[in-house]
Amino acid sequence: MSIGVVALVVVVTTTVGGCFAVTYTGADISTVGKLDFTEELAIPPLATGTTEPDGTRVFELEMRQGRKEFQPGRLTNTWGFNGDYLGPTLRAHRGERVRVDIRNALPEASTVHWHGMRLPAAMDGGPHQMVRAGAEWSPRWTVAQPAATLWYHPHPHGATESHVRRGLAGMFILDDSESESLPLPHEYGVDDLPVIVQDVRFDGDELDGSHRIFRDTGFLGDRILVNGTLAPYREVGDELVRLRLLNASTARVYDFGFGDDRAFTLIGSDGGLLEFPVTADRQRLSPGERAEIVVRMRPGERTIVRANTLDAGLDFWNQRFSGGDDSFDVLELRASTTLRPSPELPAALASSSTPDGSDSVRERRFELSLAGINGRPMDMDRIDFSVTRGTAETWVVRNADGMPHNFHVHDVRFRALTVNDAPPPPELAGPKDTIFVPPNTTVRLAMSFDGPADPNAPYMYHCHLLWHEDQAMMGQFVVVEPGQSAGGPPHHGH
Ligand code: C2O
Ligand code: CU
Ligand code: CU
């Protein structure tokens, strides 16, 4: 090699190496200890709807564009339901008939999906129930599942990440007589707080949605919004405070805890209350997952909800570029100098409502990969399989893809039977509809398809890292009556 070539090789390798080092060391973010908590936490308005003569509870949601002042004096373009950003918290009771009158005032088509809701597939708001710009859609169903913290968000095929990231999301709380009979904190916005967590990045007037280099996981932001509030604090006046944590971020996985590492009590997961409360000091939530926790406050103190670095067995590369090394201060709770006494938490919560796998009629395997589930990218015109109404199945979901994924199933709530052949940790013992599946992990999930059948309308299962979902890491199944087979290719739109 001539001196010139050697010099060139040296220059190229050090430049590439240098760029990599800068990219790598600049890729982790921490706001721990840096927030001043100047904004009071917004609480999404509670919508209880109106009641029709036949008892149907009716909600109204308008999807619209807006501008919101997240930072004093700076307006950011957003999307929201009935407002600039996010949407009202809908609330209904088990056994009630509900209808939601949706109007799409956005400049493009979208959908509204009821994440965690057991309902007819034609009402599910998945990619086959598109609502055109200017159009309306009024899904209706009967609430037939236990009390839980659910949520709603758009689900247009290929564009879910951008629609959710701009602000289209809201909580949907279900109550039942069991949950109402328990002495749990339950005054919305007082001792029972919605905590909708999203990571964002500001770019001029816009919420940035670009994916930085090596971010195979999708969009990762550098600031945290809770209920649309930056750097929020909330004053609380009760000894026990219930937080309904919802990870409404598009890709980020959080490991929540408190700044002082205090213990809290986990009482509910995605699909409703646990059978027994669990004491914990960490709660991991991947996109779409929820947890209801109760924290005990002492008079006059402050404590911070913190998202810690992730310990999920990710390799060196993924740990950094999937955000695993990031940490955030999320929300400061400020206790009044005198607190209203709260009743002790009950020793038992809800009866079990998910199958234990013993009555599963079949097992299906799902291999997670960015190239598609079981290697097949989502095809709107392909029904991947049919399940029989009234039966239970065990789904075995494996991630050997190197990068983090999770798995969400529409219509059902499932029980995690095993994680890598071991019994699940106590925080995964409750009813779930979304589960984090880190690399080199296999989970076995038992679920019962006890909702309505419709051979012509599919439900989705997918990775809830929304860019992965948009990349077609999704499939569809129909629920059919015994002996029935799936209908023709589904038709789209309204
Ligand atoms: Cu939260 Cu298929 O979605
Ligand atoms: Cu869903
Ligand atoms: Cu994924």
PDB file of C-alpha atoms and ligand atoms in Angstrom, residues 113-116 124 153 155 408-411 462 464, ligand 2:
ATOM      1  CA  HIS A 113     -59.687   1.668  18.172  1.00  0.00           C
ATOM      2  CA  TRP A 114     -60.833   0.643  21.677  1.00  0.00           C
ATOM      3  CA  HIS A 115     -57.670  -0.930  23.034  1.00  0.00           C
ATOM      4  CA  GLY A 116     -58.504  -3.746  25.461  1.00  0.00           C
ATOM      5  CA  ASP A 124     -63.188  -2.443  16.968  1.00  0.00           C
ATOM      6  CA  HIS A 153     -56.327   5.598  19.723  1.00  0.00           C
ATOM      7  CA  HIS A 155     -55.249   2.408  14.002  1.00  0.00           C
ATOM      8  CA  HIS A 408     -51.034  -7.123  21.685  1.00  0.00           C
ATOM      9  CA  VAL A 409     -54.210  -9.038  20.867  1.00  0.00           C
ATOM     10  CA  HIS A 410     -57.519  -7.321  20.172  1.00  0.00           C
ATOM     11  CA  ASP A 411     -60.811  -8.359  21.794  1.00  0.00           C
ATOM     12  CA  HIS A 462     -49.452  -7.033  16.475  1.00  0.00           C
ATOM     13  CA  HIS A 464     -47.459  -2.313  19.736  1.00  0.00           C
TER      14      HIS A 464
HETATM   15 CU    CU B   2     -55.925  -2.930  20.655  1.00  0.00          CU
END
